[in-house]
Tab-separated table of C-alpha atoms in Angstrom:
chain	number	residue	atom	x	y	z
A	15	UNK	CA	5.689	50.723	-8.174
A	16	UNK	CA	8.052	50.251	-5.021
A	17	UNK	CA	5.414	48.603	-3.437
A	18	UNK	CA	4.804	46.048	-5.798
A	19	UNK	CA	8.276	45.263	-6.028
A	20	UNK	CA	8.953	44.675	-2.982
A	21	UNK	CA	6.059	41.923	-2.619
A	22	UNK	CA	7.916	39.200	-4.448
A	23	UNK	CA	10.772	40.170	-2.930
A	24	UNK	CA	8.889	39.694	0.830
A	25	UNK	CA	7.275	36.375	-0.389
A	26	UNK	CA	10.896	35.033	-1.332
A	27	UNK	CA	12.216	36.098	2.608
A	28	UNK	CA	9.255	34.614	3.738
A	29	UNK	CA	9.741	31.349	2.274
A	30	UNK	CA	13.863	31.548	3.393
A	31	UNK	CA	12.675	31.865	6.788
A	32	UNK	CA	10.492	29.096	6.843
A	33	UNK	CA	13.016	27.043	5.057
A	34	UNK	CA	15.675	27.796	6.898
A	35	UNK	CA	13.263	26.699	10.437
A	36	UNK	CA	11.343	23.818	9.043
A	37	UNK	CA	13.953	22.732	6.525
A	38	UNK	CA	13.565	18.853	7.874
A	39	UNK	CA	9.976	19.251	7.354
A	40	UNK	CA	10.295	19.985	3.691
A	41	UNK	CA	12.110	17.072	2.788
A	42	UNK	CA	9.442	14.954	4.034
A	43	UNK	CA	7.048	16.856	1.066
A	44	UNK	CA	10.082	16.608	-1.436
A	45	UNK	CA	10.804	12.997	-0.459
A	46	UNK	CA	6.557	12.329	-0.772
A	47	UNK	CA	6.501	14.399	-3.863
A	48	UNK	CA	9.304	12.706	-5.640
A	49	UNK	CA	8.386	9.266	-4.713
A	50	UNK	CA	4.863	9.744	-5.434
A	51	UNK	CA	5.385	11.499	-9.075
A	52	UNK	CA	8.011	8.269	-9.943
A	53	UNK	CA	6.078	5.555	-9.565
A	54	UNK	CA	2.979	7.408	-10.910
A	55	UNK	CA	5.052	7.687	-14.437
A	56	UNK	CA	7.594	5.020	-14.707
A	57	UNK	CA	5.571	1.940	-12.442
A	58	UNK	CA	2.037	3.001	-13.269
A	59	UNK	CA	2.391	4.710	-16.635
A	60	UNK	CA	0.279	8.019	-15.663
A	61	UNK	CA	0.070	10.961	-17.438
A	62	UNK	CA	2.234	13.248	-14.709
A	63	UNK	CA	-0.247	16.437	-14.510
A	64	UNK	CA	-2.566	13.817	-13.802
A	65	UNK	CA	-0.187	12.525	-10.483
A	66	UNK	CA	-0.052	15.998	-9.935
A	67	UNK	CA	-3.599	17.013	-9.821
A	68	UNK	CA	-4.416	13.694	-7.763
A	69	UNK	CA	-2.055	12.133	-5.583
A	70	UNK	CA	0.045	15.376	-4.911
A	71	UNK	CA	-3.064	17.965	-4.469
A	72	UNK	CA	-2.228	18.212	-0.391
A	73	UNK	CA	-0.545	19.880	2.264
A	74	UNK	CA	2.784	21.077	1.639
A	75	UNK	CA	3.350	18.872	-1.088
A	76	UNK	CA	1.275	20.591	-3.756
A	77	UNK	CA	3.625	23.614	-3.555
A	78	UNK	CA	6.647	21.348	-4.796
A	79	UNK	CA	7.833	21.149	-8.322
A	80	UNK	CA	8.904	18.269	-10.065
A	81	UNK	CA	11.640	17.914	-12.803
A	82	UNK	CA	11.030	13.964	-14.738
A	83	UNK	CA	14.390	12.982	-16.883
A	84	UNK	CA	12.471	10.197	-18.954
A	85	UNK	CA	16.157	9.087	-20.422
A	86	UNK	CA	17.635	8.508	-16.604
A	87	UNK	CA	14.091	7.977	-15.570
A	88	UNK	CA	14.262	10.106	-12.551
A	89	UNK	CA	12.644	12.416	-10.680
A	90	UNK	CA	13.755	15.873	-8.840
A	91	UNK	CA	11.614	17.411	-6.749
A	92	UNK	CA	11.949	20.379	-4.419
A	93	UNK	CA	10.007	23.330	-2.442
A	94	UNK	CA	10.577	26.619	-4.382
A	95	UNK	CA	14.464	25.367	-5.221
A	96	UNK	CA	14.686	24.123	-1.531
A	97	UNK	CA	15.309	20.563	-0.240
A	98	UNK	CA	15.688	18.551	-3.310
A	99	UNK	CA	14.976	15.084	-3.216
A	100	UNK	CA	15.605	12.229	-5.833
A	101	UNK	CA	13.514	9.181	-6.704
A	102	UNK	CA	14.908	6.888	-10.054
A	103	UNK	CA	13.257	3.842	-11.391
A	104	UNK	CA	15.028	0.215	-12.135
A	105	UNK	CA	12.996	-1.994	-13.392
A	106	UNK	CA	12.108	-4.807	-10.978
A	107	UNK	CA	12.405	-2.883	-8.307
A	108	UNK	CA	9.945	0.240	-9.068
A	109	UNK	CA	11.409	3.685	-7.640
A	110	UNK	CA	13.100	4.489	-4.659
A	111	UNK	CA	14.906	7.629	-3.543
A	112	UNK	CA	18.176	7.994	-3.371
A	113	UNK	CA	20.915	10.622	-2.473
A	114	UNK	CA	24.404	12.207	-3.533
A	115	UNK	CA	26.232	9.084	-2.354
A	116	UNK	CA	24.176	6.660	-4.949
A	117	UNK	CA	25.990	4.727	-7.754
A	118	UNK	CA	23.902	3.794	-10.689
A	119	UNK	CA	22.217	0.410	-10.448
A	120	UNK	CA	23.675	-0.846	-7.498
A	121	UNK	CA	21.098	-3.476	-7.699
A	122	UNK	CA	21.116	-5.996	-10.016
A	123	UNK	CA	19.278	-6.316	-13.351
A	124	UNK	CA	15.807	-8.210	-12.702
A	125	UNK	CA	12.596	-8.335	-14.121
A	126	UNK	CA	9.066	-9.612	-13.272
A	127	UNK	CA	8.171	-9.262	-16.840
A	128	UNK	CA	5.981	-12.172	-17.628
A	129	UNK	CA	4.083	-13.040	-20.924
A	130	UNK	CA	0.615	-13.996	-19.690
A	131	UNK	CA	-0.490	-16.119	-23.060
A	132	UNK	CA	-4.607	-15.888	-22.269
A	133	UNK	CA	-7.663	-14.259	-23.766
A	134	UNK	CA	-8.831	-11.101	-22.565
A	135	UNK	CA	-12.604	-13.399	-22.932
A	136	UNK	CA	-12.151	-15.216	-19.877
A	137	UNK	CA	-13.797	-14.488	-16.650
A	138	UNK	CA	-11.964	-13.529	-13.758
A	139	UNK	CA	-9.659	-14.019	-12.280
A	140	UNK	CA	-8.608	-16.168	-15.066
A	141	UNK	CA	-9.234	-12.687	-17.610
A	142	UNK	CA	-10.886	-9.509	-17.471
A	143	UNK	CA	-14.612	-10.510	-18.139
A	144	UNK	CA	-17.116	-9.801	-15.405
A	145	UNK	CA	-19.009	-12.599	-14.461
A	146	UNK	CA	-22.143	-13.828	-16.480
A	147	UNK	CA	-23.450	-15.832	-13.468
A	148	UNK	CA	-26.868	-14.758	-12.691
A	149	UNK	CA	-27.598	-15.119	-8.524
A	150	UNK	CA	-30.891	-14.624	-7.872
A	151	UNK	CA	-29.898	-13.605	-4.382
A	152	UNK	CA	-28.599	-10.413	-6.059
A	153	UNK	CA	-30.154	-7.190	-7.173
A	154	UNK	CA	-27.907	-5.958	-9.550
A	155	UNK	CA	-29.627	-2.861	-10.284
A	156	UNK	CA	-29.012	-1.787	-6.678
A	157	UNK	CA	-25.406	-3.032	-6.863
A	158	UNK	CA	-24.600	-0.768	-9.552
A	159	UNK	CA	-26.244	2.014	-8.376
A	160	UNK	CA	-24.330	1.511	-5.000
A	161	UNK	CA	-21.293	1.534	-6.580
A	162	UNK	CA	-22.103	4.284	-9.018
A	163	UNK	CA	-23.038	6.309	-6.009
A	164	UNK	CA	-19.074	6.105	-4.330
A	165	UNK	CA	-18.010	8.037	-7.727
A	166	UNK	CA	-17.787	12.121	-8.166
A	167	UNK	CA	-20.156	13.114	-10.679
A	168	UNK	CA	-18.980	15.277	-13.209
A	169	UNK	CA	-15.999	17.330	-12.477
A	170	UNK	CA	-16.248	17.007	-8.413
A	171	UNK	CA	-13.240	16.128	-6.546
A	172	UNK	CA	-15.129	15.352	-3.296
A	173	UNK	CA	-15.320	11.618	-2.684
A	174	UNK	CA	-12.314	11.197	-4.936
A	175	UNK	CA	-13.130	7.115	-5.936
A	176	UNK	CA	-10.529	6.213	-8.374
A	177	UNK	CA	-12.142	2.406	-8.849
A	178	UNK	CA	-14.410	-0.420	-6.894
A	179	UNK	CA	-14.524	-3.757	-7.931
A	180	UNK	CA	-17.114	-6.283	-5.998
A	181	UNK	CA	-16.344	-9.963	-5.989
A	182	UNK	CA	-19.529	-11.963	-5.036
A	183	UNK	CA	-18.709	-16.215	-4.683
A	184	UNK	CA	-15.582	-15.816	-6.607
A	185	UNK	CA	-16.951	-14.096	-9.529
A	186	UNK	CA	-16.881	-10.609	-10.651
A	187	UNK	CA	-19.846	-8.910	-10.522
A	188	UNK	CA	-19.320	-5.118	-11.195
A	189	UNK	CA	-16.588	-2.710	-11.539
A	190	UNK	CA	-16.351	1.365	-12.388
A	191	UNK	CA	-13.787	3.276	-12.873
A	192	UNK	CA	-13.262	7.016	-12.237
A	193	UNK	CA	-13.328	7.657	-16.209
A	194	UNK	CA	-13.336	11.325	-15.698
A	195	UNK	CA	-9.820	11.017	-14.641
A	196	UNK	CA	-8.176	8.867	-16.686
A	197	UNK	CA	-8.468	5.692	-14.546
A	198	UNK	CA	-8.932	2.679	-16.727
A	199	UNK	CA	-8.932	-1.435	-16.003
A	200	UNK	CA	-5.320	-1.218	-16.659
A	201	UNK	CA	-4.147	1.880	-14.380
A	202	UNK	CA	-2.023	0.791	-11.527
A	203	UNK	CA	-2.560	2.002	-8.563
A	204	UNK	CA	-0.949	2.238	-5.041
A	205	UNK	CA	-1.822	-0.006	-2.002
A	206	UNK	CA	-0.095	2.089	0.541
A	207	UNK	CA	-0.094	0.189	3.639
A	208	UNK	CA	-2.244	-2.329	1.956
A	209	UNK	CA	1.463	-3.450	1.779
A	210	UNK	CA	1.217	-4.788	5.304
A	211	UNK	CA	-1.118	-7.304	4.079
A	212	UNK	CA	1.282	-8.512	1.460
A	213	UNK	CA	3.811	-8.854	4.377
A	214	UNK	CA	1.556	-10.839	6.114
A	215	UNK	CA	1.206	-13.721	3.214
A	216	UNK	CA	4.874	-13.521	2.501
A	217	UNK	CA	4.921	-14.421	6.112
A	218	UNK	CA	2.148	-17.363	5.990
A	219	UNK	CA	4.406	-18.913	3.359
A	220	UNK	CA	7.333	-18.799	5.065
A	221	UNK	CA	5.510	-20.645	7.711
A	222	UNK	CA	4.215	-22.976	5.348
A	223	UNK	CA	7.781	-23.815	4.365
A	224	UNK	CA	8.439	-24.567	8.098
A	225	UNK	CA	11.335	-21.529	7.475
A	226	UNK	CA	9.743	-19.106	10.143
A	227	UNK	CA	7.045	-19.840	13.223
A	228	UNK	CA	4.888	-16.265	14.865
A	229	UNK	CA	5.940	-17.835	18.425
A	230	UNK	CA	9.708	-17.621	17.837
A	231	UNK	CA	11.808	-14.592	18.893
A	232	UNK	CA	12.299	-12.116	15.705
A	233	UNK	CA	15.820	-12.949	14.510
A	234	UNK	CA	17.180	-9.581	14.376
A	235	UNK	CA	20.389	-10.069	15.528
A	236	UNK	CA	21.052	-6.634	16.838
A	237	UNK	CA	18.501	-6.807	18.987
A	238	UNK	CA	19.865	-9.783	20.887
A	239	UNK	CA	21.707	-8.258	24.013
A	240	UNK	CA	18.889	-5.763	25.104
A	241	UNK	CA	15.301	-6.166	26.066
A	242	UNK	CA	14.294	-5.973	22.546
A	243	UNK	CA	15.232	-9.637	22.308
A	244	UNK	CA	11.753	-10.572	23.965
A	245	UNK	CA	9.939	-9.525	20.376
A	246	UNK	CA	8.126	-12.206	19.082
A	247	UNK	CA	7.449	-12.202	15.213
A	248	UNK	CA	3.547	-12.302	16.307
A	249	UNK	CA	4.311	-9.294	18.410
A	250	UNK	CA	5.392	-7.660	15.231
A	251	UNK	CA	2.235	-8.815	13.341
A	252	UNK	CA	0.090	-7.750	15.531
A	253	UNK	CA	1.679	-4.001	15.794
A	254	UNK	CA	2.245	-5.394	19.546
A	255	UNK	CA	6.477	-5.565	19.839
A	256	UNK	CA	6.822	-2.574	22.423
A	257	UNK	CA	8.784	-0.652	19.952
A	258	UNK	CA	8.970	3.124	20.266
A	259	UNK	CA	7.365	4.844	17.707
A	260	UNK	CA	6.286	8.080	16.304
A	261	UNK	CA	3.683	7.149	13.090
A	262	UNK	CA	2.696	11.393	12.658
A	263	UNK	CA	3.025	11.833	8.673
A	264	UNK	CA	2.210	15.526	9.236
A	265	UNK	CA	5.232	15.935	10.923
A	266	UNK	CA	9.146	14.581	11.160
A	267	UNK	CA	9.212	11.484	12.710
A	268	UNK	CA	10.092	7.739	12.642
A	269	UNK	CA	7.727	6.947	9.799
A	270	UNK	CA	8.674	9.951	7.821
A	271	UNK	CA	12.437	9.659	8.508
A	272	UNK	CA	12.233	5.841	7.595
A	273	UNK	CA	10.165	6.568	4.026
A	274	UNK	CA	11.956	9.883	2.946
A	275	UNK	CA	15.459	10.769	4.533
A	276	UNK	CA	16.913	7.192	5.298
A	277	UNK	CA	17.707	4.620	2.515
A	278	UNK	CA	17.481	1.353	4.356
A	279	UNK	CA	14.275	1.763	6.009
A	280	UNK	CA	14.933	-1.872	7.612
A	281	UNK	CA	18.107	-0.545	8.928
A	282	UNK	CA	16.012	2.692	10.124
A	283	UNK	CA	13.083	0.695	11.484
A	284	UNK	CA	14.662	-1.732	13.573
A	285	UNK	CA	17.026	0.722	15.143
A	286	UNK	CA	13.889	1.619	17.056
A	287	UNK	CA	14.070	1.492	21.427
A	288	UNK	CA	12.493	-0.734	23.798
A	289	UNK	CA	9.230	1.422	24.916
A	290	UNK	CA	7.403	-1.286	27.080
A	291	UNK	CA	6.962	-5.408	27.242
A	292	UNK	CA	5.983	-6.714	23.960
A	293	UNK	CA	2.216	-7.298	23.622
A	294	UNK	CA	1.106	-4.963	26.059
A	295	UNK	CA	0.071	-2.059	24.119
A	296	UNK	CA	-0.840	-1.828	20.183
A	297	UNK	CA	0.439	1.030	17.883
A	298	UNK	CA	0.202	1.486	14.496
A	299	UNK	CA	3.957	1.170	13.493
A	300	UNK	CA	4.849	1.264	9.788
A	301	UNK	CA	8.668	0.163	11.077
A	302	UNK	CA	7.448	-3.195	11.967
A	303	UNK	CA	5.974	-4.219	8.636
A	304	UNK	CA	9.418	-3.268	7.118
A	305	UNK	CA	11.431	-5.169	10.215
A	306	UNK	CA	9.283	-8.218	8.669
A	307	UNK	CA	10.148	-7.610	5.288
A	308	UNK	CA	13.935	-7.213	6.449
A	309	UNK	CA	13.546	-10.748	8.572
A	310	UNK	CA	12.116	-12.462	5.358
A	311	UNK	CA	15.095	-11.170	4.122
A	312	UNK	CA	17.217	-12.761	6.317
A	313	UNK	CA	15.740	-16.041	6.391
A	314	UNK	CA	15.911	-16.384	2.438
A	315	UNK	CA	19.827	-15.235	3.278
A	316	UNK	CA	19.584	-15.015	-1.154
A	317	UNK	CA	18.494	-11.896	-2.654
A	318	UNK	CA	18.082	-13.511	-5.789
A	319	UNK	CA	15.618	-15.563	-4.305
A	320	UNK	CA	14.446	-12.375	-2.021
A	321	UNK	CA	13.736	-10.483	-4.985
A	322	UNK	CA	11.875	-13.350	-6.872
A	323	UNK	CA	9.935	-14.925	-3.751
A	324	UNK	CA	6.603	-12.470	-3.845
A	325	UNK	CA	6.514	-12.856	-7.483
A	326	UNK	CA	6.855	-16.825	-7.338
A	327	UNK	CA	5.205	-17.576	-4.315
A	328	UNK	CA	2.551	-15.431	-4.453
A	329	UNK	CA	1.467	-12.834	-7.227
A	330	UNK	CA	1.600	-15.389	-10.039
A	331	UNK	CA	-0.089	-18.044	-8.447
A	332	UNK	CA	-2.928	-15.516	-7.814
A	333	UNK	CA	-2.599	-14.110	-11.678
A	334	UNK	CA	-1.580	-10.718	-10.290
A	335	UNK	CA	0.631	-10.199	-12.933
A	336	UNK	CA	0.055	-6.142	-12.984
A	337	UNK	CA	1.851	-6.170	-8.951
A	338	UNK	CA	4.724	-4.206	-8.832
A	339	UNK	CA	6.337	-4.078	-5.178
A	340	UNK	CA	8.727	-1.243	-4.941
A	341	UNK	CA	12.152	-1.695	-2.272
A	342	UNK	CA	14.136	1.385	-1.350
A	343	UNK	CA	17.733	2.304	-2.533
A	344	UNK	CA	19.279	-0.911	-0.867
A	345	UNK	CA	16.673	-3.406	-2.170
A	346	UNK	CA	14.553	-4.053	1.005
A	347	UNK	CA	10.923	-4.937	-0.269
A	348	UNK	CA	9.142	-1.710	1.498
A	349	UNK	CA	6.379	-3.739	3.044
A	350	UNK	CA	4.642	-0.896	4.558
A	351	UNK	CA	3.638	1.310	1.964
A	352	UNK	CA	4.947	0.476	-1.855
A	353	UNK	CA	3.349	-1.647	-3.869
A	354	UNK	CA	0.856	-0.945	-7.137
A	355	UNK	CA	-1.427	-3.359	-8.759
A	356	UNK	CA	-4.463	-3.011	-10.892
A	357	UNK	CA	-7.921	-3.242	-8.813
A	358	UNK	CA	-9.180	-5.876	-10.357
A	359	UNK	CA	-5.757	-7.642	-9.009
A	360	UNK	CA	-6.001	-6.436	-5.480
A	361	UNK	CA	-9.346	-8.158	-5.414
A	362	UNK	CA	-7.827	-11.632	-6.210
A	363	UNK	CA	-5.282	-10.817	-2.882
A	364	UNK	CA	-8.606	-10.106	-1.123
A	365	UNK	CA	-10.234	-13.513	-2.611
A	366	UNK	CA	-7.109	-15.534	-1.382
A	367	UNK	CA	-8.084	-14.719	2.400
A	368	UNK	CA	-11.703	-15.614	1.504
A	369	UNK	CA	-10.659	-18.781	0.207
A	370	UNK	CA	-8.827	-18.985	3.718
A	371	UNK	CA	-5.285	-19.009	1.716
A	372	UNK	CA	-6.084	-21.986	-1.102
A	373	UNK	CA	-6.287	-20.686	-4.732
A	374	UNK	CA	-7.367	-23.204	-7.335
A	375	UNK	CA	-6.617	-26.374	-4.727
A	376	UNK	CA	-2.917	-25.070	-3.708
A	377	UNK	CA	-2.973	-24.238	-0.467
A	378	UNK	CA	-0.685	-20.832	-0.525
A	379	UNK	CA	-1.082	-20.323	3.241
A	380	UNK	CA	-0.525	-22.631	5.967
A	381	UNK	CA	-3.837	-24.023	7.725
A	382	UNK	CA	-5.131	-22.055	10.001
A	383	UNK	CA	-3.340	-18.974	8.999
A	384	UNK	CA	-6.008	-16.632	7.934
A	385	UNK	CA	-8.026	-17.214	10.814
A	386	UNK	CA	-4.931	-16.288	13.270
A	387	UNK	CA	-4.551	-12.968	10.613
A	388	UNK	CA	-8.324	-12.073	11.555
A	389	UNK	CA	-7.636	-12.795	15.357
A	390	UNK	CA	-7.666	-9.388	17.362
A	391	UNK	CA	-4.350	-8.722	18.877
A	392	UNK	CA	-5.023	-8.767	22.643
A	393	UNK	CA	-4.309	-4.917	22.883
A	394	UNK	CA	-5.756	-3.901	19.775
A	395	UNK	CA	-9.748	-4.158	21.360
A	396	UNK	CA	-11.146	-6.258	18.378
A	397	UNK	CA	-9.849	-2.987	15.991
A	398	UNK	CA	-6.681	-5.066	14.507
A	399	UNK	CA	-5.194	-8.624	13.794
A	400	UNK	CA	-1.835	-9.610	12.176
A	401	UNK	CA	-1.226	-6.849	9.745
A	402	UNK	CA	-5.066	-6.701	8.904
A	403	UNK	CA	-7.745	-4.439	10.310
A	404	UNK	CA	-10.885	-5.905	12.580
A	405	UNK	CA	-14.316	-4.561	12.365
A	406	UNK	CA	-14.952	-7.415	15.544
A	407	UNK	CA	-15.593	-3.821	17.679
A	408	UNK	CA	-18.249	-2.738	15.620
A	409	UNK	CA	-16.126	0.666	13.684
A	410	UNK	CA	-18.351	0.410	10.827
A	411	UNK	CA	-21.715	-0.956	12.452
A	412	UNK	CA	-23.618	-1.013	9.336
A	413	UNK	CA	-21.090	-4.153	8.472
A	414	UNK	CA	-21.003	-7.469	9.744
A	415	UNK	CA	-18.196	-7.863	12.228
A	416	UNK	CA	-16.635	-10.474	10.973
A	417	UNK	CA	-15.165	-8.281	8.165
A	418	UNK	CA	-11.918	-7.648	7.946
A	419	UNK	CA	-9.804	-5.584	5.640
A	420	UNK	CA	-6.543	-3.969	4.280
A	421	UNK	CA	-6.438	-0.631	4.758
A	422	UNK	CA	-4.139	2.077	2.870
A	423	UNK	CA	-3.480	5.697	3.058
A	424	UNK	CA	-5.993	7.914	1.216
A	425	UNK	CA	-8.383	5.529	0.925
A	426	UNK	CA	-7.229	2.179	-0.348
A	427	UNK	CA	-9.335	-0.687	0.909
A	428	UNK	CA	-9.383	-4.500	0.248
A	429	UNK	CA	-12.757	-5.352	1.970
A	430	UNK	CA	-13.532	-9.313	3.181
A	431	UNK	CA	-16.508	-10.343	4.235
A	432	UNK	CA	-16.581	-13.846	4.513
A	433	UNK	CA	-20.687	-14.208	6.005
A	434	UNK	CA	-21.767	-12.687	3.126
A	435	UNK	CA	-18.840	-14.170	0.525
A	436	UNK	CA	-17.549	-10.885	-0.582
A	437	UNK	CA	-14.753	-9.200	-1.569
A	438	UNK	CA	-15.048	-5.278	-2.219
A	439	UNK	CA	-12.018	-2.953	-3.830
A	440	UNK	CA	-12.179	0.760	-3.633
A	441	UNK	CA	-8.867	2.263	-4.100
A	442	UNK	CA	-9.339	6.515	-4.525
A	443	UNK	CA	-7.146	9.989	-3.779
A	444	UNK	CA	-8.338	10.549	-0.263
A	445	UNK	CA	-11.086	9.561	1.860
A	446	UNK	CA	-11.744	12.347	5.015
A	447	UNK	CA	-14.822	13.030	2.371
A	448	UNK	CA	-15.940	9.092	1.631
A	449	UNK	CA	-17.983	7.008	4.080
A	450	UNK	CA	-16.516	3.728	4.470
A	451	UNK	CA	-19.642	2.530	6.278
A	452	UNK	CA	-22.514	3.558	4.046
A	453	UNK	CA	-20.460	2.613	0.924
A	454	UNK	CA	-20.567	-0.576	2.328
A	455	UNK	CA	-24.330	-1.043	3.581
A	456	UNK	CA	-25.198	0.567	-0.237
A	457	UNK	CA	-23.540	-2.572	-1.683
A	458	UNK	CA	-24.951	-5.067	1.024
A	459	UNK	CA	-28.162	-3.604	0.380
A	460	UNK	CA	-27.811	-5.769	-3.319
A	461	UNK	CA	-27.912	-8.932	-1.543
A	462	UNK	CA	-30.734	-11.090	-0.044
A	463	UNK	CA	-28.738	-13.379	2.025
């Protein structure tokens, strides 16, 4: 009997110990948890055991425990009672963490809320109907069946596809939709660092509006008496400024810090050293995509307008009316990794590049813009362009190089492949099980052109 009591009692010292020496550590998985479990239930509308069993079934992060206050619409999370970590929602601004020193809505009221007055009958992307075009260039038998074949069967959790959508000439052709789980049409879901993309449009409109040009010097003002002053808002689009960085999410570092200790991950991101002479080297550098988002910022010098300009400029133009893009605790847009939209509306972002930047005759990026986005980065070996990844080397060779893509944590993927027309969605829960490459050739397979 002594013996069995003293187990718990050995698991609980156990678990001091390695709180006490990797106590940092487990507010990155408190911060993730919390963050993650949020915007799952108050931005998407998800059942939380379903969050749970889905987007927080990993590393450390599926030991924490998660306490949801739907009245303050919060959410507590911590390790076995050890670094707690908040994350509220305000509406227009999704859910952000915050910490002791917060005051209740220090941002002011907003919505996006818009009544969208159509019929569910229409085709997309005016509606929801798939498209009743028949291409005789397409085998749609071996379409679906492509598709069909990036899903779990059953109750697997191996490939883990949450939904694909294929856009062939501007129509939709096919869609599925991991039923098994819950995932409908209408479930939100996360882009991740599809986010850079975003960045990258708000950008291209800026541009357009002759408020911002690539080849100008980043206005960050406190980077103005040091060598950091160099930085070129290309160089920061291209993942090229010379920035020192430390991306490792299975660790503490910048990346981590920024998303889940620091509330002004602009403020955190741009603090970043000199490391070397802009455009010399590439690395993947989630601070830069939020140094952008803190520059567009600045140039709107208007938060009103700040918090309004992706929803006006861009997402209802393009009818992405399910987009929610989520800031931090002091209401910077987080343009590296927050933002949650419906598939079938993360296609139309995809179909906006195709359409190099002009949606129904309005040109919503500047001319020439998309092909400079799908231009390599002269250190990035064909592998990356301006906040967009490059298949120019050849990384998935069973795809035509000239696809490019956004590319998100656990999977997320906005494919464009302007040779053959198409734009492919698959957003999912992970992806070291999924093959990018053969999901791809299945689909290309469908098409005789």
């Amino acid at each position: 009997m002594k013996k069995k009591l003293w187990i718990p009692l050995l698991v609980v010292l156990i678990i001091l110990i390695i709180g006490t020496s990797q106590y940092p550590k487990l507010y990155i998985a408190t911060g993730y948890g919390a963050k993650c479990m949020a915007s799952g239930v108050f931005v998407a509308g998800r059942d939380p055991e379903n969050v749970k069993a889905n987007d927080l079934d990993y590393s450390l992060v599926k030991y924490t425990n998660n306490k949801i206050d739907y009245i303050e619409k919060s959410v507590t999370t911590s390790l076995y009672g050890l670094a707690k970590q908040k994350a509220i929602y305000q509406e227009g601004f999704g859910c952000f963490l915050v910490d002791e020193s917060y005051q209740k809505n220090p941002l002011p009221s907003y919505s996006h809320t818009k009544e969208i007055n159509q019929s569910w009958r229409k085709q997309w992307p005016d509606g929801d109907m798939t498209s009743d075009t028949i291409f005789p260039e397409v085998d749609l038998m071996t379409l679906k069946n492509a598709v069909k074949a990036a899903f779990d069967e059953s109750d697997a959790k191996v490939k883990r596809t949450a939904s694909v959508v294929v856009v062939y000439k501007g129509k939709l052709l096919f869609e599925e939709y991991w039923k098994e789980h819950s995932i409908t049409p209408e479930t939100k879901l996360w882009g991740w660092s599809m986010n850079k993309s975003i960045v990258n449009a708000l950008i291209g409109v800026l541009v357009k509006q002759g408020k911002l040009s690539v080849t100008s010097i980043a206005p960050v003002n406190e980077w103005q008496e040091d060598p950091r002053r160099e930085i070129t808002i290309s160089d920061l689009l291209h993942m090229s400024s010379g920035l020192k960085w430390n991306e490792d999410y299975g660790d503490v570092s910048d990346a981590t810090t920024m998303l889940y200790r620091e509330r002004d991950c602009f403020k955190s991101a741009m603090s970043a050293p000199f490391d070397k002479k802009p455009n010399t080297e590439w690395k993947y550098s989630s601070g830069t995509a939020n140094i952008l988002s803190g520059i567009i910022r600045r140039t709107l010098n208007n938060d009103k307008i700040y918090f309004e300009f992706p929803y006006q400029e861009l997402f209802r133009k393009l009818g992405m009316y399910s987009m929610v893009l989520e800031t931090d605790a002091s209401g910077n847009f987080i343009g590296s990794s927050y933002g949650y939209a419906i598939a079938r509306d993360w296609a139309k972002f995809g179909q906006l590049y195709l359409q190099n930047g002009v949606w129904k005759g309005d040109s919503i990026l500047p001319k020439g813009w998309v092909d400079y986005t799908r231009t390599s980065a002269d250190a990035a070996n064909g592998n990356y362009g301006a906040q967009f990844w490059l298949n120019r080397s050849g990384n998935l060779p069973d795809v035509p190089k000239d696809m490019y893509a956004c590319q998100g944590h656990r999977g997320q993927r906005i494919f464009i492949i302007p040779s053959k027309q198409l734009v492919v969605v698959r957003l999912g829960f992970a992806e070291d099980k999924f093959d990018h490459n053969k999901f791809l050739k299945d689909i290309l397979s469908a098409f005789r052109n």
